[in-house]
Coordinates of C-alpha atoms and ligand atoms in Angstrom, one line a residue:
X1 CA -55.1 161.1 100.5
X2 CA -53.3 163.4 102.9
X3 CA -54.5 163.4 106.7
X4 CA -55.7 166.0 108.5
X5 CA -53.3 167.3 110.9
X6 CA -53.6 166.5 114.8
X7 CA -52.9 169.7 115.3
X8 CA -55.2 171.8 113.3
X9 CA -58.2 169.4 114.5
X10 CA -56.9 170.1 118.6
X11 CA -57.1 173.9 117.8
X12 CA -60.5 173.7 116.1
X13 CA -61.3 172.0 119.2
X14 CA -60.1 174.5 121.6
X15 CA -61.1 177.7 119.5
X16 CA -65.1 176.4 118.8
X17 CA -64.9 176.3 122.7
X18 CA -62.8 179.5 123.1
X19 CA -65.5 181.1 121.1
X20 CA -68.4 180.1 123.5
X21 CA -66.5 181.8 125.9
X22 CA -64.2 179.4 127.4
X23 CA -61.4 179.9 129.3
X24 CA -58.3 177.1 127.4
X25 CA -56.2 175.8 129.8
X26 CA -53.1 173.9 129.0
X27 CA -53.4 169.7 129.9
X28 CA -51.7 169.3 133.9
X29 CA -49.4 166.4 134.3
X30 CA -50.3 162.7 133.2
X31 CA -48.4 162.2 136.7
X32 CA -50.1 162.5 139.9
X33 CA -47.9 163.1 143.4
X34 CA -50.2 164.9 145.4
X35 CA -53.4 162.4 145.3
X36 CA -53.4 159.0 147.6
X37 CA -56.1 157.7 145.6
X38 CA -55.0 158.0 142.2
X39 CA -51.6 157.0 140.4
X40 CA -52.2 158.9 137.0
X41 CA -54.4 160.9 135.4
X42 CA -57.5 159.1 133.4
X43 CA -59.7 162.0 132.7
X44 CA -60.4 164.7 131.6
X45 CA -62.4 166.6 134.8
X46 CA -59.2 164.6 137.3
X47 CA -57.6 167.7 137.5
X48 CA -60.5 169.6 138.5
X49 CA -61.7 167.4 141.2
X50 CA -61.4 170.1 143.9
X51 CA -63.8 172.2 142.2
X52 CA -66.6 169.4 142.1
X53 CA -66.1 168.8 145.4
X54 CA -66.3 172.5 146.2
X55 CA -62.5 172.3 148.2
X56 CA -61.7 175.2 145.9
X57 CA -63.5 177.6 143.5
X58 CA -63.3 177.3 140.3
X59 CA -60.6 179.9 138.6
X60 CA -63.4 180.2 135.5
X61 CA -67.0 179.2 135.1
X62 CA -66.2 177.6 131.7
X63 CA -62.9 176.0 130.6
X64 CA -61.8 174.0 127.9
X65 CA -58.3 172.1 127.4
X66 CA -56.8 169.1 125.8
X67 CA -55.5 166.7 128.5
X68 CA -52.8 163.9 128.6
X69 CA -54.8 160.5 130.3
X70 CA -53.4 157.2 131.1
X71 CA -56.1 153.9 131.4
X72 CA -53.2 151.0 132.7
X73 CA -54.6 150.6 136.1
X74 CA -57.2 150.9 138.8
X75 CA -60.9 151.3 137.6
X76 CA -59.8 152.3 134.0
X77 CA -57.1 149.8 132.5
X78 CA -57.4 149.4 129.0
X79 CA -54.2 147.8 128.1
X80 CA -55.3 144.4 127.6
X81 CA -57.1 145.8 124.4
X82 CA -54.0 148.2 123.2
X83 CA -52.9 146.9 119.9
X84 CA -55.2 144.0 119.6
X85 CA -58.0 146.6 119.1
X86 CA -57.6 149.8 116.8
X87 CA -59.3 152.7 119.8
X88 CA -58.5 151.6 122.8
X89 CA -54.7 153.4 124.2
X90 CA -52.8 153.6 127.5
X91 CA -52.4 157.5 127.1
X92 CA -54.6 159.5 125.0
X93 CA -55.8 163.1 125.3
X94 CA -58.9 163.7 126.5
X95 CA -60.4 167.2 124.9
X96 CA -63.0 168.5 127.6
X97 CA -65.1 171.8 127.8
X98 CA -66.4 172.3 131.8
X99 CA -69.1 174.1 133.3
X100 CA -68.9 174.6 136.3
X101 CA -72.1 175.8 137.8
X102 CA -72.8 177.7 134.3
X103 CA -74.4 176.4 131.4
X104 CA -75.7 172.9 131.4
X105 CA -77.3 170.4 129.3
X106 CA -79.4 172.7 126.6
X107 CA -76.0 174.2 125.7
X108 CA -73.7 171.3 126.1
X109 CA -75.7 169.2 123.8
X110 CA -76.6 172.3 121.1
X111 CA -72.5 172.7 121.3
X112 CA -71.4 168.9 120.7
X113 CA -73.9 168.9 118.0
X114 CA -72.5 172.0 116.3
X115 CA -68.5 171.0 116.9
X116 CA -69.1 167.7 115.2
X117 CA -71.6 168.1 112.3
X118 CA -70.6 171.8 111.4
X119 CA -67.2 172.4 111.7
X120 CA -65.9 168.8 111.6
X121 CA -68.3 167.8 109.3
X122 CA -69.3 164.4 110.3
X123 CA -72.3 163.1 108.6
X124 CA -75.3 163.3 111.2
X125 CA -76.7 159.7 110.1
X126 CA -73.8 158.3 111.3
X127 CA -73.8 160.1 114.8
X128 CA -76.1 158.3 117.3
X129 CA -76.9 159.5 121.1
X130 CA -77.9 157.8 124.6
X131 CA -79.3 159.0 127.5
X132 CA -79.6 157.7 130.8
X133 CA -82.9 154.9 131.0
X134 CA -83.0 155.9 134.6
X135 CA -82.9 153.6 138.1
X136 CA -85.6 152.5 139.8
X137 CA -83.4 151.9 143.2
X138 CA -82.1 155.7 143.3
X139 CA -85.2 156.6 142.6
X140 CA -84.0 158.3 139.2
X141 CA -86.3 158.0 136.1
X142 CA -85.4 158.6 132.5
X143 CA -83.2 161.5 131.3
X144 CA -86.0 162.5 129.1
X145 CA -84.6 166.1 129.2
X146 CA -81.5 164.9 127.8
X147 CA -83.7 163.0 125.4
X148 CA -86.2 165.5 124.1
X149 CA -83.4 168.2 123.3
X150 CA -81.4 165.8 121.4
X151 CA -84.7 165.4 119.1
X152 CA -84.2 168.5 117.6
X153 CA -80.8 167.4 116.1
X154 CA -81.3 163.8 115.2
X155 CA -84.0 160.9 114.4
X156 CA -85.5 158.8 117.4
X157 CA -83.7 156.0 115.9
X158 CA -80.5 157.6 116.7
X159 CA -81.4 158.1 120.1
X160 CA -80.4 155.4 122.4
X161 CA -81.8 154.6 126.0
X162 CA -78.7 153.8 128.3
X163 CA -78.0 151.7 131.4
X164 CA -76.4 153.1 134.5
X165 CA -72.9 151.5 133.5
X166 CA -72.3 154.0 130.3
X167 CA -74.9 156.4 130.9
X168 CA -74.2 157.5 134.9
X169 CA -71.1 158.6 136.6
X170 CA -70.0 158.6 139.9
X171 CA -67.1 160.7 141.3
X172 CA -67.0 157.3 144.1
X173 CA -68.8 156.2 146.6
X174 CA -70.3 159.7 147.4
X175 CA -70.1 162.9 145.9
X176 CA -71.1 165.0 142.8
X177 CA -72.5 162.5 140.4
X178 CA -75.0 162.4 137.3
X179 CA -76.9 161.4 134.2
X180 CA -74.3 161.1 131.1
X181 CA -75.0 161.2 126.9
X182 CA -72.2 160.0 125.2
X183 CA -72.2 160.3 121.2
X184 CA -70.9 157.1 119.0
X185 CA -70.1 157.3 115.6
X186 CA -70.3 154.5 112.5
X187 CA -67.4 154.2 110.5
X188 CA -68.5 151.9 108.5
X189 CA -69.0 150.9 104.9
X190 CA -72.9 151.9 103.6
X191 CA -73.0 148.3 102.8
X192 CA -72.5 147.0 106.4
X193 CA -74.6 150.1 107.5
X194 CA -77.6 148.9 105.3
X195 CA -77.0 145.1 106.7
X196 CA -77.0 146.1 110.3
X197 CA -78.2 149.3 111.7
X198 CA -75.4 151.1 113.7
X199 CA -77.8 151.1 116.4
X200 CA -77.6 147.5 116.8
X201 CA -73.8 147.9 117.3
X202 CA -73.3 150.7 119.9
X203 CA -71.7 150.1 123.0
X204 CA -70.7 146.5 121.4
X205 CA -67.3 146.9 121.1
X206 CA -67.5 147.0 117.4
X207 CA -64.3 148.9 115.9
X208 CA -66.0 150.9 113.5
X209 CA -68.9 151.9 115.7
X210 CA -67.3 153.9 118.7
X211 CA -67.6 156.2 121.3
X212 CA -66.3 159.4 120.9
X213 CA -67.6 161.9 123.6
X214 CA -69.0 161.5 127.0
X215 CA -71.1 164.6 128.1
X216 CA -71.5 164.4 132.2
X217 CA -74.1 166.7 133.8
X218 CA -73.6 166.7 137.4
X219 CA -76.6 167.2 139.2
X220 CA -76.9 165.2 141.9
X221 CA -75.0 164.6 145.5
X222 CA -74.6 161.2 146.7
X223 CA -74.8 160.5 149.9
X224 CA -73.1 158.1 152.5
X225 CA -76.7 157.0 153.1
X226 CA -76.7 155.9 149.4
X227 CA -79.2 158.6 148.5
X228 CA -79.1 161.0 146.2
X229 CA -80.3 164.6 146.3
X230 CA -80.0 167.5 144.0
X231 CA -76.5 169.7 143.8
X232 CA -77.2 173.5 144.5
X233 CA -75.3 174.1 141.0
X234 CA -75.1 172.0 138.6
X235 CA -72.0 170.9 136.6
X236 CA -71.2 169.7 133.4
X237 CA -67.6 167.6 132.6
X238 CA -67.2 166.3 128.7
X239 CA -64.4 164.1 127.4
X240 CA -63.4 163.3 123.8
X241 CA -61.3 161.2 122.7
X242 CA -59.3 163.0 120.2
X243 CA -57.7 159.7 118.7
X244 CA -61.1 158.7 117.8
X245 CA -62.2 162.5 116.4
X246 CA -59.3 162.2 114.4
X247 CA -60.4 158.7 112.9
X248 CA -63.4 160.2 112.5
X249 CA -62.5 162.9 110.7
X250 CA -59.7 161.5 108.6
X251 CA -62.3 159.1 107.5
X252 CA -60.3 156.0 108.1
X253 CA -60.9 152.7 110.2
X254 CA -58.3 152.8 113.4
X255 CA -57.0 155.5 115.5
X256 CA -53.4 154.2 114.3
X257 CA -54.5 155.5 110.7
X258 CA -54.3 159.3 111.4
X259 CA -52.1 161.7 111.7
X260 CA -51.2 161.0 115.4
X261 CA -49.9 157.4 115.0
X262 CA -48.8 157.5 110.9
X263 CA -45.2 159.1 112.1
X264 CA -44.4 156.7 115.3
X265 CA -45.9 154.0 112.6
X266 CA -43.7 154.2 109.8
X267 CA -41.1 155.1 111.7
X268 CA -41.2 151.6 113.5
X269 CA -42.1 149.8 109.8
X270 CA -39.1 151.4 108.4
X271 CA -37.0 150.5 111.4
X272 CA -38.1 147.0 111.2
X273 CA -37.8 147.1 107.6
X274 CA -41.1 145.7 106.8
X275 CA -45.0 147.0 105.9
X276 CA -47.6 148.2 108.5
X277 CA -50.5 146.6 106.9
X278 CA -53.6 148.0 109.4
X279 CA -54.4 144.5 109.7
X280 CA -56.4 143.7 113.4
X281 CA -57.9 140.7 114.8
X282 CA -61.8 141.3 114.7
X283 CA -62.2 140.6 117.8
X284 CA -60.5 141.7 120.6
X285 CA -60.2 137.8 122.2
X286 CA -58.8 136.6 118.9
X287 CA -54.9 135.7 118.6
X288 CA -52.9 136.6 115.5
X289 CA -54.3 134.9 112.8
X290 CA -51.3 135.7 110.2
X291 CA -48.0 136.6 110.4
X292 CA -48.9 140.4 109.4
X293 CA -51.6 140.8 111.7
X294 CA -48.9 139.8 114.3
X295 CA -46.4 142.2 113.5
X296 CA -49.7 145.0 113.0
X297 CA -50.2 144.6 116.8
X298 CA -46.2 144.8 117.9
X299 CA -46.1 148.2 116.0
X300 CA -49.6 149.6 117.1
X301 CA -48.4 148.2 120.7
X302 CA -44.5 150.4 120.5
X303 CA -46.6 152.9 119.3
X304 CA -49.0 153.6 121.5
X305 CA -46.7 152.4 124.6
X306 CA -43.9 155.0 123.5
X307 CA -46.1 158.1 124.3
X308 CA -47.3 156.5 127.6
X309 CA -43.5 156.2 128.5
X310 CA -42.5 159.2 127.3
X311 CA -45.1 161.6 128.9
X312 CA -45.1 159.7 132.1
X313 CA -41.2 160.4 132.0
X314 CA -41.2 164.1 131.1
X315 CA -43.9 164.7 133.5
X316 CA -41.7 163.6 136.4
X317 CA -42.2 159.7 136.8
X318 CA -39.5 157.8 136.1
X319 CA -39.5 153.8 135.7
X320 CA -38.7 152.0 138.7
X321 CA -39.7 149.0 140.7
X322 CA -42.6 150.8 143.0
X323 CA -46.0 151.9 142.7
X324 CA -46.1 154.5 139.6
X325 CA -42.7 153.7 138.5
X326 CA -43.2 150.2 138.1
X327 CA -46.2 150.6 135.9
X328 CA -44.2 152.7 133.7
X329 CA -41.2 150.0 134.3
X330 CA -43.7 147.2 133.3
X331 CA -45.3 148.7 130.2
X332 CA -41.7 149.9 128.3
X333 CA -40.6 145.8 129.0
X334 CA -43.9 145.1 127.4
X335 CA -42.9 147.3 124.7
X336 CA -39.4 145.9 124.1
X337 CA -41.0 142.5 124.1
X338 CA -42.9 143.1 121.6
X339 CA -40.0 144.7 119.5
X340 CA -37.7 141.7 120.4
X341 CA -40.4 138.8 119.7
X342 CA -42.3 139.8 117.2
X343 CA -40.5 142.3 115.0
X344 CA -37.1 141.2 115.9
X345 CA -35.2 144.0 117.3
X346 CA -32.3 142.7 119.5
X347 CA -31.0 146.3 120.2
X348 CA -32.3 149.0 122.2
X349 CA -34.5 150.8 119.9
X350 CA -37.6 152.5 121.2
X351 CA -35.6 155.2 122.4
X352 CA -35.5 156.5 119.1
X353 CA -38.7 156.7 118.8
X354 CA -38.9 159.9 121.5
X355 CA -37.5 162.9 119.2
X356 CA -40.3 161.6 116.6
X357 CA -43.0 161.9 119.4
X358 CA -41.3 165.1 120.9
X359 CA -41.4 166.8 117.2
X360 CA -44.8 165.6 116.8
X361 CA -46.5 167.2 119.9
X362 CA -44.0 170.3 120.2
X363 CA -46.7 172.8 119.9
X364 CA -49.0 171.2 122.7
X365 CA -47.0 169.7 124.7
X366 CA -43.5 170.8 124.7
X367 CA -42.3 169.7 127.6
X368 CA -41.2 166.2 125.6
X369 CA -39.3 168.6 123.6
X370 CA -37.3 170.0 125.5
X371 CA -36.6 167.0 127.5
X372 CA -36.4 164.3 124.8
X373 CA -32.1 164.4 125.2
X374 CA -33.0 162.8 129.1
X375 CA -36.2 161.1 127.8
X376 CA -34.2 159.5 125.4
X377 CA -31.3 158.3 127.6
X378 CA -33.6 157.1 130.3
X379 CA -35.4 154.9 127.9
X380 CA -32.3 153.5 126.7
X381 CA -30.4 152.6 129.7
X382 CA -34.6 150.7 130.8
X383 CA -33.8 149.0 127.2
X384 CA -30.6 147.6 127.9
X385 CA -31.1 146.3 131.5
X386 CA -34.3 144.8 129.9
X387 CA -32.4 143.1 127.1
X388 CA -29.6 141.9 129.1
X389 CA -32.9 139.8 131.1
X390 CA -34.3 138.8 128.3
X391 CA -31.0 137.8 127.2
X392 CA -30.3 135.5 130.9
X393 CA -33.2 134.1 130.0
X394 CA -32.3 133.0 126.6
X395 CA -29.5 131.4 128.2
X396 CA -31.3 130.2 131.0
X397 CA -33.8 128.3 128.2
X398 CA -30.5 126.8 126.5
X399 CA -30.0 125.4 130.1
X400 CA -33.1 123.9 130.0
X401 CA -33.0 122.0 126.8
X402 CA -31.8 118.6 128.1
X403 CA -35.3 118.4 131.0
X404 CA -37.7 119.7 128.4
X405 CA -36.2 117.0 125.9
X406 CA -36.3 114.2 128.9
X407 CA -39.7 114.8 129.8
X408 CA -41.3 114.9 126.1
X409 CA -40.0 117.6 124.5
X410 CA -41.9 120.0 126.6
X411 CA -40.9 122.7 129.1
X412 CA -43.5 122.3 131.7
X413 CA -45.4 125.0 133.6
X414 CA -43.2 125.8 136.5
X415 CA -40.5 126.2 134.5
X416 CA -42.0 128.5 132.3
X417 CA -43.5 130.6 135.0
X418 CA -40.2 130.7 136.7
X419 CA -39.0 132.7 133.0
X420 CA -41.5 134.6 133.6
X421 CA -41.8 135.5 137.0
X422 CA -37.7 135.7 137.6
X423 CA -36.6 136.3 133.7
X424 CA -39.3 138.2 133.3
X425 CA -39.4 136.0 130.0
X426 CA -43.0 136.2 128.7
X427 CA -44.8 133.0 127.9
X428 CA -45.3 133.6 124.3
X429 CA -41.3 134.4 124.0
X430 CA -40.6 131.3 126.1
X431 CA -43.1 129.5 123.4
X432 CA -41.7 131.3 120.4
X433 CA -37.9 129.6 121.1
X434 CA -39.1 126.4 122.6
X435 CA -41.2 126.0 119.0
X436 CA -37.7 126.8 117.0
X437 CA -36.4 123.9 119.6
X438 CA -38.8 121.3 118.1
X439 CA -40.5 121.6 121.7
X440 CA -43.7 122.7 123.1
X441 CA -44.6 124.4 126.2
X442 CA -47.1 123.3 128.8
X443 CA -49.5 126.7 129.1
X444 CA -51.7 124.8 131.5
X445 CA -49.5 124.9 133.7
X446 CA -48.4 127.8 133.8
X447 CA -51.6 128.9 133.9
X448 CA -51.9 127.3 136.8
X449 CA -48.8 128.8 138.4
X450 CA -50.1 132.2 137.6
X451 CA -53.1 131.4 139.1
X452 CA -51.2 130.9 142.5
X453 CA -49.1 133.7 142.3
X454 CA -52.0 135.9 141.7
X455 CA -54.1 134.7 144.9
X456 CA -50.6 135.0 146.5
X457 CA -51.0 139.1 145.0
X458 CA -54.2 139.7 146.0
X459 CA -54.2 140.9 149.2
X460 CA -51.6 143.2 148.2
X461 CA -53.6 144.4 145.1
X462 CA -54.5 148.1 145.0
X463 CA -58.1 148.8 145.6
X464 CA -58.8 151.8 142.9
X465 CA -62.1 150.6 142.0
X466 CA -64.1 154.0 141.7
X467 CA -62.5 157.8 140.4
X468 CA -61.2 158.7 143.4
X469 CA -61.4 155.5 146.2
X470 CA -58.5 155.5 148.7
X471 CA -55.5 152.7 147.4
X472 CA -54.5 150.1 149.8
X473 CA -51.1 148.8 149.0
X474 CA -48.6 146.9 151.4
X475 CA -45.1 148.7 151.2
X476 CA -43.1 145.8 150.8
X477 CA -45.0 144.6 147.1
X478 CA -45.0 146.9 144.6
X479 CA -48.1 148.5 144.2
X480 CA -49.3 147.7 140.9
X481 CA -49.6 143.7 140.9
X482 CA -52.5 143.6 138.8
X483 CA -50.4 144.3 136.1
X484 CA -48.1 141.2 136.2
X485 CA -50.3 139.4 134.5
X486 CA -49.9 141.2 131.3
X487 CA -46.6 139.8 130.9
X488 CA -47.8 136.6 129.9
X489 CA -49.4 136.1 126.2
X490 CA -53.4 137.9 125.8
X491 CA -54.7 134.4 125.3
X492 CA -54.1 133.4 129.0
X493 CA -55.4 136.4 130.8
X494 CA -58.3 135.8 128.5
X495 CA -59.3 132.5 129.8
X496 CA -59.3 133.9 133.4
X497 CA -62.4 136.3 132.9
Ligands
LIG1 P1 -65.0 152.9 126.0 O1 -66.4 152.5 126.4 O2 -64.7 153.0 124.6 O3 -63.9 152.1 126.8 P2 -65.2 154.9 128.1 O4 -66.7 154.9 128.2 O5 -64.4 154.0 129.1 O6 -64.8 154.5 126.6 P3 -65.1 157.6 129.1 O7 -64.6 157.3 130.5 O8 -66.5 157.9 128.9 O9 -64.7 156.4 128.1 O10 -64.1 158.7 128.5 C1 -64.5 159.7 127.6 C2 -64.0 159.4 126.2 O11 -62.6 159.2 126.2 C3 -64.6 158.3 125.5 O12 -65.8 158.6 124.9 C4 -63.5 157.9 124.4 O13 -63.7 158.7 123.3 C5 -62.2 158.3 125.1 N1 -61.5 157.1 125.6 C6 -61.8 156.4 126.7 N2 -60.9 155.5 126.9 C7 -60.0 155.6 125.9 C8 -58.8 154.9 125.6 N3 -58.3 153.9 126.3 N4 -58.1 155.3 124.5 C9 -58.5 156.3 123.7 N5 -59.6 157.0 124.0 C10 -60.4 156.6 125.1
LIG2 MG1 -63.5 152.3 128.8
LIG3 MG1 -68.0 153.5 127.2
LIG4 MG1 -68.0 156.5 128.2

């Protein structure tokens, strides 16, 4: 079956909105330098703050673009699910059409409905809706508007009630805010389909039944008093996922299926000299049950990790050991861990994975290409310095043989948090070698350890708990300690929620 291509689905995209008389702008950089209160980009309508908040006009009254978003901190941080699940990335684009004081929800919703079931084709009984259920402490009732003009596309079955979580956003603590519909589609065999209705299963974090578009209709102002009262002009801010349109229009089961992730995929298989077998864990809390479903994850993890490094690079943030840079710094060792434990690469390697990228997204986002020469370079000198670590603390583990052999054959917790912490040796690595040692590690421990450290961090933790909140970081500790904890194995950081 061949795929369709990612970038003849973007350009449908942009020229359905283009001909409802958008104005296509290009994406702005991932990389933000000018805003305290955010470190990247993680939306869509980020960029366009200003006009919200009426601190500039707006250049158009419509506008549509693709734009590059990264979810590894603050109030968005999806990277404990990256890899383990088959939707969720650190950067994806966002595709978003904007009104800004223009059209609002009759046309919004009459457009998603058209762009999805006419010119992508996607089957309506599969599509279902929500609208906000409303809040009896703002005062808001149902979005019944939202509610009665999606009945003239779709079934009341398919129409979903939704609570203030999914279905009502919030710039922050004040500002332009409003009711949301988001659409979710069911990917799904007809067999499960009969055996559970997808309605059962949205916003459930089932894989096959996701969310692929948020529509935002700004109509309210929130107040420092809490209240809310009605914007002079209202607003409306979509975001699509376009990894999950393009599952959904490839007709397969994972983002990493389609035409965005096959190249970077086989690449890495090829590389590795073994099969990318789509397995994934069915939930996202489950470890690796097989051998193949371990090496599934490494590869969807270097492959969705690569474009986060590689964007945040040619967009102007290089890795280092503050603040943006040192989430950048943090998530290519989490890449080359991956490569070096579970897939066995002992050389720098992911750098070779840029000029597939570049190549890949030259039409859209050609600043890659013409940097990948630097991209490349600075990815491989990050490799090397990380290998060389993980290498100390191979040796440093050698060291420890005799102790862990005295007291049981087990390395106990401090130890392995000091591999961690110092080596940055991750858990699961230190667990990996100890096992081919004949000896075992003690994870209590160092879950305990962790524990510590991260009470030590918390003061010191950035504060980005809304869109746009203002961060609170001490200068001395990097900014971005939440992070830290992703080091260590997903099973650990599990047990902590
Ligand atoms: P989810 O509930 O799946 O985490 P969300 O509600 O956090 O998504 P929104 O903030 O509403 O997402 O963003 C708009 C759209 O962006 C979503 O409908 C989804 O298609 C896409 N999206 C959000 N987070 C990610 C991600 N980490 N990777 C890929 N696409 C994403
Ligand atoms: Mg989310
Ligand atoms: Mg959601
Ligand atoms: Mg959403």
């Amino acid at each position: 079956m061949s795929l369709p291509t990612a970038s003849h689905v973007r350009q449908q995209f942009l020229d359905f909105f283009a001909s409802k008389g958008h104005h296509i702008v290009p994406s702005a950089p991932i990389v933000v330098k000018d805003d305290p209160t955010l470190l990247f980009i993680n939306s869509g309508m980020a960029p366009f703050k200003d006009y919200f908040l009426g601190n500039k006009p707006a250049p158009y009254k419509r506008i549509a673009d693709t734009q590059k978003c990264l979810r590894v901190s603050g109030k968005h941080n999806d990277l404990e699910e990256v890899g383990y699940d088959t939707y969720h990335h650190t950067m994806f684009e966002m595709l978003g059409n904007w009104s800004f004081g223009d059209y609002f929800k009759t046309d919004a919703i009459a457009w998603a409905w058209e762009l999805l079931t006419d010119v992508f084709k996607l089957e309506k009984d599969r599509l279902y809706v929500t609208y906000f259920e409303g809040d009896q402490a703002d005062g808001t009732g149902p979005d019944t508007e939202t509610q009665n003009l999606w009945r003239q596309y779709t079934t009341d079955d398919r129409i979903l009630p939704g609570n203030k979580k999914d279905n009502f956003w919030e710039m922050g603590d004040t500002g332009p805010c409003g009711p949301c519909t988001e659409i979710h589609i069911d990917l799904r065999s007809d067999e499960e389909r009969a055996a559970t209705p997808g309605r059962e299963l949205v916003n459930a974090d089932h894989p096959q039944v996701v969310e692929i578009w948020n529509n935002v209709f700004m109509e309210f102002q929130r107040l420092a008093d809490k209240s809310l009262i009605k914007l002079p002009e209202q607003s409306v801010d979509t975001g699509m996922g376009f990894e999950r349109l393009m599952m959904a229009v490839s007709g397969v089961k994972s983002n990493y299926d389609t035409d965005v992730f096959q190249p970077l995929i086989q690449f890495i298989a090829n590389e590795a000299g073994i099969r990318y077998h789509g397995t994934a864990p069915a939930k996202v809390t489950d470890q690796p049950a097989t051998e193949n479903e371990k090496t599934d994850i490494a590869i969807r993890v270097i492959a969705d990790h690569i474009r986060t490094i590689s964007f945040a690079i040619s967009d102007g943030q290089l890795p280092s050991n503050v603040k943006a840079g040192y989430v950048i710094r943090r998530i290519l060792r989490r890449a080359v861990r991956y490569a070096f434990s579970s897939l066995g690469f002992k050389q720098p390697f992911l750098y070779k994975l840029v000029p597939v990228l570049a190549e890949q997204m030259r039409d859209i986002f050609p600043e890659l290409k013409q940097q990948t020469q630097f991209v490349q370079r600075v990815v491989e000198e990050e490799e090397i310095a990380f290998l060389k670590t993980l290498e100390n603390g191979l040796r440093r583990l050698d060291a420890l043989e005799e102790a862990a052999r005295a007291n049981g054959n087990r390395i106990d917790g401090k130890t392995a948090f000091e591999l961690s912490d110092t080596f940055g040796f991750p858990l699961d690595l230190t667990a990996l070698i100890a096992r081919e040692k004949g000896l075992t590690v003690d994870e209590e421990g160092f879950k305990k350890e962790l524990e510590q450290q991260k009470s030590r961090s918390r003061n010191a933790q950035e504060t980005e708990q809304s869109d746009w909140t203002v961060v609170t970081e001490s200068d001395e500790q990097p900014a971005f300690v939440g992070y830290d904890l992703d080091e260590a194995p997903a099973k650990i950081l599990r047990y902590r929620k």
